[in-house]
DNA sequence: ACATTAAGTGATT
DNA sequence: AATCACTTAATGT
């Protein structure tokens, strides 16, 4: 029994605290460290492990037919990837790409245990359902923001989101990358960022953005 | 000093 | 809000 894993899971995933489940997890899960920008799940790939986030931030994004990307959401410690759960159970290729936003630590659970644990452990089942539920809600918000919100609001939301996920107010990022994430164009992002700077809500520099007051 | 890349701008759709 | 064509500024070699 790997106590390191057990401790981390108890701390971050209270839903998974059943004794036998905890033992099962610590026996079969593998801790892995990934550095920033590592691609964890590629679109079209078949996923064989379920990652639970222990430390860091994972960015989940979608891509359209032309290869334009669209940022969906961040995964933080204490969360698992709903898409992965989904794909694993249905044995379908991934519809999303997941990349490490920061240096992160994951607990990888082999998919083979999915079925068994779903039946065997109430806590695991609850965790899976909760994960689905959380993401579903999140996705609805994302849809709202694409369908109904203006770019400026989406940008502010994106910045806030990123700040919350990475727990920092200064990020190293280019306007172009934000444009990719939001499926917009660099000029539009630059102009909107400029406005925010004029309002004193952020501070701009080459390759970095500092958040001042994003209410 | 020069090339490269990020960011700013005005005009057009 | 996106795209184009161009300028300006910062950075690496």
Coordinates of C-alpha atoms (C1' of nucleotides) in Angstrom, one line a residue:
Chain A
X1 CA 0.0 0.0 0.0
X2 CA 1.4 3.3 -1.2
X3 CA 0.8 5.7 1.6
X4 CA 2.0 8.7 -0.4
X5 CA -0.8 8.1 -2.9
X6 CA -3.3 7.4 -0.1
X7 CA -2.5 10.6 1.6
X8 CA -2.8 12.7 -1.5
X9 CA -6.1 11.2 -2.4
X10 CA -7.6 11.6 1.0
X11 CA -6.6 15.3 1.0
X12 CA -7.8 16.1 -2.5
X13 CA -10.5 13.6 -3.2
X14 CA -12.6 13.3 -0.1
X15 CA -15.2 11.3 -2.0
X16 CA -12.7 8.5 -2.4
X17 CA -11.9 7.9 1.2
X18 CA -13.4 4.4 1.6
X19 CA -10.7 2.3 3.0
X20 CA -10.7 -0.5 0.5
X21 CA -11.1 1.9 -2.4
X22 CA -8.2 3.9 -1.1
X23 CA -6.1 0.7 -0.9
X24 CA -7.1 -0.2 -4.4
X25 CA -6.2 3.2 -5.7
X26 CA -2.9 3.3 -4.0
X27 CA -2.0 -0.2 -5.3
X28 CA -3.0 0.4 -8.9
X29 CA -2.6 4.1 -9.5
X30 CA 0.6 5.6 -10.6
X31 CA 1.9 9.1 -9.7
X32 CA 3.3 10.9 -12.6
X33 CA 5.0 14.3 -12.9
X34 CA 4.5 16.2 -16.2
X35 CA 6.1 19.5 -17.1
X36 CA 4.2 22.4 -18.5
X37 CA 2.9 22.0 -22.1
X38 CA 3.1 18.3 -22.1
X39 CA 0.2 16.9 -24.2
X40 CA -1.6 14.4 -22.0
X41 CA -4.5 13.5 -24.2
X42 CA -4.5 14.0 -28.0
X43 CA -7.7 14.3 -30.1
X44 CA -8.5 10.9 -31.6
X45 CA -6.3 8.9 -29.3
X46 CA -7.6 6.1 -27.1
X47 CA -7.1 6.8 -23.5
X48 CA -5.9 4.0 -21.3
X49 CA -5.6 5.8 -18.0
X50 CA -7.8 8.2 -16.1
X51 CA -5.8 11.1 -14.8
X52 CA -6.7 12.6 -11.4
X53 CA -5.1 15.9 -10.9
X54 CA -2.9 16.2 -7.8
X55 CA -1.0 19.3 -8.4
X56 CA -0.9 22.0 -11.1
X57 CA -3.4 22.8 -13.9
X58 CA -4.5 21.0 -17.0
X59 CA -6.0 22.8 -19.9
X60 CA -8.7 21.1 -21.9
X61 CA -9.5 22.3 -25.4
X62 CA -11.4 21.3 -28.5
X63 CA -10.4 21.7 -32.1
X64 CA -12.7 22.4 -35.1
X65 CA -12.4 20.9 -38.5
X66 CA -10.0 23.5 -39.7
X67 CA -7.7 23.0 -36.7
X68 CA -8.7 26.1 -34.8
X69 CA -8.6 25.5 -31.2
X70 CA -11.1 26.5 -28.6
X71 CA -10.4 26.6 -24.9
X72 CA -12.9 24.7 -22.8
X73 CA -11.8 24.6 -19.2
X74 CA -9.1 24.0 -16.7
X75 CA -8.7 21.0 -14.4
X76 CA -7.4 21.7 -11.0
X77 CA -6.1 19.5 -8.1
X78 CA -8.9 17.4 -6.8
X79 CA -10.5 17.0 -10.2
X80 CA -10.6 14.3 -12.8
X81 CA -11.2 14.5 -16.5
X82 CA -14.8 13.8 -17.4
X83 CA -14.0 13.4 -21.1
X84 CA -11.5 10.7 -20.3
X85 CA -14.0 8.9 -18.1
X86 CA -16.5 9.1 -20.9
X87 CA -14.1 7.9 -23.6
X88 CA -12.8 5.1 -21.4
X89 CA -16.2 3.7 -20.6
X90 CA -17.4 4.0 -24.2
X91 CA -14.1 2.9 -25.5
X92 CA -14.1 5.8 -27.9
X93 CA -11.3 8.1 -29.1
X94 CA -10.8 11.3 -27.3
X95 CA -12.7 14.3 -28.6
X96 CA -10.5 16.7 -26.7
X97 CA -6.9 17.5 -26.2
X98 CA -5.5 18.0 -22.7
X99 CA -2.2 19.7 -22.1
X100 CA -0.4 20.6 -18.9
X101 CA -0.7 24.3 -18.3
X102 CA 1.9 24.2 -15.5
X103 CA 4.2 21.6 -14.2
X104 CA 1.7 19.2 -12.8
X105 CA 1.4 16.0 -10.9
X106 CA -1.2 13.4 -11.8
X107 CA -2.5 10.1 -10.5
X108 CA -3.1 7.8 -13.3
X109 CA -5.7 5.1 -12.9
X110 CA -5.7 2.3 -15.5
X111 CA -9.1 2.1 -17.2
X112 CA -9.5 -1.6 -16.5
X113 CA -10.5 -0.8 -13.0
X114 CA -13.3 1.5 -14.1
X115 CA -16.0 -1.1 -14.4
X116 CA -15.1 -3.0 -11.3
X117 CA -14.9 0.1 -9.1
X118 CA -18.1 1.5 -10.4
X119 CA -19.9 -1.6 -9.1
X120 CA -17.8 -2.1 -6.0
X121 CA -17.4 1.3 -4.5
X122 CA -20.1 3.8 -3.9
X123 CA -17.5 6.5 -3.4
X124 CA -16.0 5.9 -6.8
X125 CA -19.4 6.0 -8.4
X126 CA -20.2 9.2 -6.7
X127 CA -17.0 10.7 -7.7
X128 CA -17.5 9.8 -11.4
X129 CA -21.0 11.1 -11.4
X130 CA -20.0 14.3 -9.6
X131 CA -17.2 14.8 -12.1
X132 CA -19.7 14.5 -14.9
X133 CA -22.1 16.8 -13.3
X134 CA -19.4 19.5 -12.6
X135 CA -18.2 19.4 -16.2
X136 CA -21.6 19.4 -17.7
X137 CA -22.4 22.6 -15.8
X138 CA -19.1 24.1 -16.8
X139 CA -19.7 23.2 -20.4
X140 CA -23.1 24.9 -20.3
X141 CA -21.4 28.1 -19.1
X142 CA -18.9 27.7 -21.9
X143 CA -21.6 27.4 -24.4
X144 CA -23.3 30.4 -23.0
X145 CA -20.2 32.5 -23.3
X146 CA -19.6 31.5 -26.9
X147 CA -23.2 31.9 -28.0
X148 CA -24.2 35.0 -26.1
X149 CA -21.2 36.8 -24.8
X150 CA -19.2 39.4 -26.6
X151 CA -15.5 38.9 -27.0
X152 CA -14.6 41.4 -24.3
X153 CA -16.6 39.5 -21.7
X154 CA -15.2 36.3 -22.9
X155 CA -11.7 37.7 -22.6
X156 CA -12.2 38.9 -19.1
X157 CA -13.7 35.6 -18.2
X158 CA -10.8 33.8 -19.7
X159 CA -8.3 35.9 -17.7
X160 CA -10.1 35.4 -14.5
X161 CA -10.4 31.7 -15.1
X162 CA -6.7 31.4 -15.8
X163 CA -5.9 33.4 -12.7
X164 CA -8.1 31.2 -10.6
X165 CA -6.7 28.0 -12.1
X166 CA -3.0 28.9 -11.9
X167 CA -3.3 31.0 -8.7
X168 CA -1.3 33.8 -10.1
X169 CA -1.9 37.3 -11.3
X170 CA 0.9 37.5 -13.8
X171 CA 1.0 35.2 -16.7
X172 CA 3.5 34.7 -19.5
X173 CA 1.4 34.5 -22.6
X174 CA 1.2 36.2 -26.0
X175 CA -1.9 37.8 -27.4
X176 CA -1.7 35.3 -30.2
X177 CA -2.1 32.4 -27.9
X178 CA -5.1 33.9 -26.2
X179 CA -6.6 34.4 -29.6
X180 CA -6.1 30.8 -30.4
X181 CA -7.7 29.7 -27.1
X182 CA -10.7 31.9 -27.8
X183 CA -10.8 31.2 -31.4
X184 CA -10.4 34.8 -32.2
X185 CA -7.8 36.9 -33.9
X186 CA -4.7 38.5 -32.5
X187 CA -5.7 42.1 -33.4
X188 CA -9.0 41.8 -31.6
X189 CA -7.4 40.5 -28.5
X190 CA -4.7 43.1 -28.6
X191 CA -7.3 45.9 -28.9
X192 CA -9.5 44.5 -26.1
X193 CA -6.5 44.0 -23.8
X194 CA -5.5 47.6 -24.5
X195 CA -8.9 48.8 -23.4
X196 CA -8.6 46.8 -20.2
X197 CA -5.3 48.3 -19.6
X198 CA -6.7 51.8 -20.1
X199 CA -9.3 51.0 -17.5
X200 CA -6.5 50.0 -15.2
X201 CA -7.8 46.5 -14.9
X202 CA -4.6 44.9 -16.2
X203 CA -1.1 45.8 -17.0
X204 CA 0.5 44.7 -20.3
X205 CA 4.0 43.9 -21.3
X206 CA 5.6 41.9 -24.1
X207 CA 4.9 38.3 -23.4
X208 CA 3.1 38.9 -20.1
X209 CA -0.1 40.2 -18.6
X210 CA -0.6 41.3 -15.0
X211 CA -4.0 41.4 -13.6
X212 CA -4.9 44.4 -11.4
X213 CA -8.6 44.3 -10.8
X214 CA -10.8 42.0 -12.8
X215 CA -13.9 42.3 -10.9
Chain B
dA1 C1' 23.7 45.7 -36.3
dC2 C1' 20.4 42.7 -38.1
dA3 C1' 16.7 39.3 -38.1
dT4 C1' 12.8 37.6 -35.8
dT5 C1' 8.8 37.8 -33.2
dA6 C1' 5.2 40.4 -30.5
dA7 C1' 2.3 44.1 -30.4
dG8 C1' -0.1 48.4 -32.3
dT9 C1' -2.9 50.8 -35.9
dG10 C1' -6.0 52.1 -39.7
dA11 C1' -8.8 50.8 -43.2
dT12 C1' -12.1 47.5 -45.2
dT13 C1' -15.7 44.0 -45.0
Chain C
dA1 C1' -15.6 41.0 -34.8
dA2 C1' -12.4 39.4 -38.5
dT3 C1' -8.9 40.2 -41.9
dC4 C1' -5.4 42.8 -44.3
dA5 C1' -1.5 45.4 -44.8
dC6 C1' 1.6 47.8 -42.7
dT7 C1' 4.3 50.0 -38.6
dT8 C1' 6.6 50.0 -34.3
dA9 C1' 8.9 47.9 -30.5
dA10 C1' 11.3 44.3 -28.0
dT11 C1' 14.4 40.5 -28.0
dG12 C1' 17.8 37.1 -29.5
dT13 C1' 22.2 36.2 -32.3

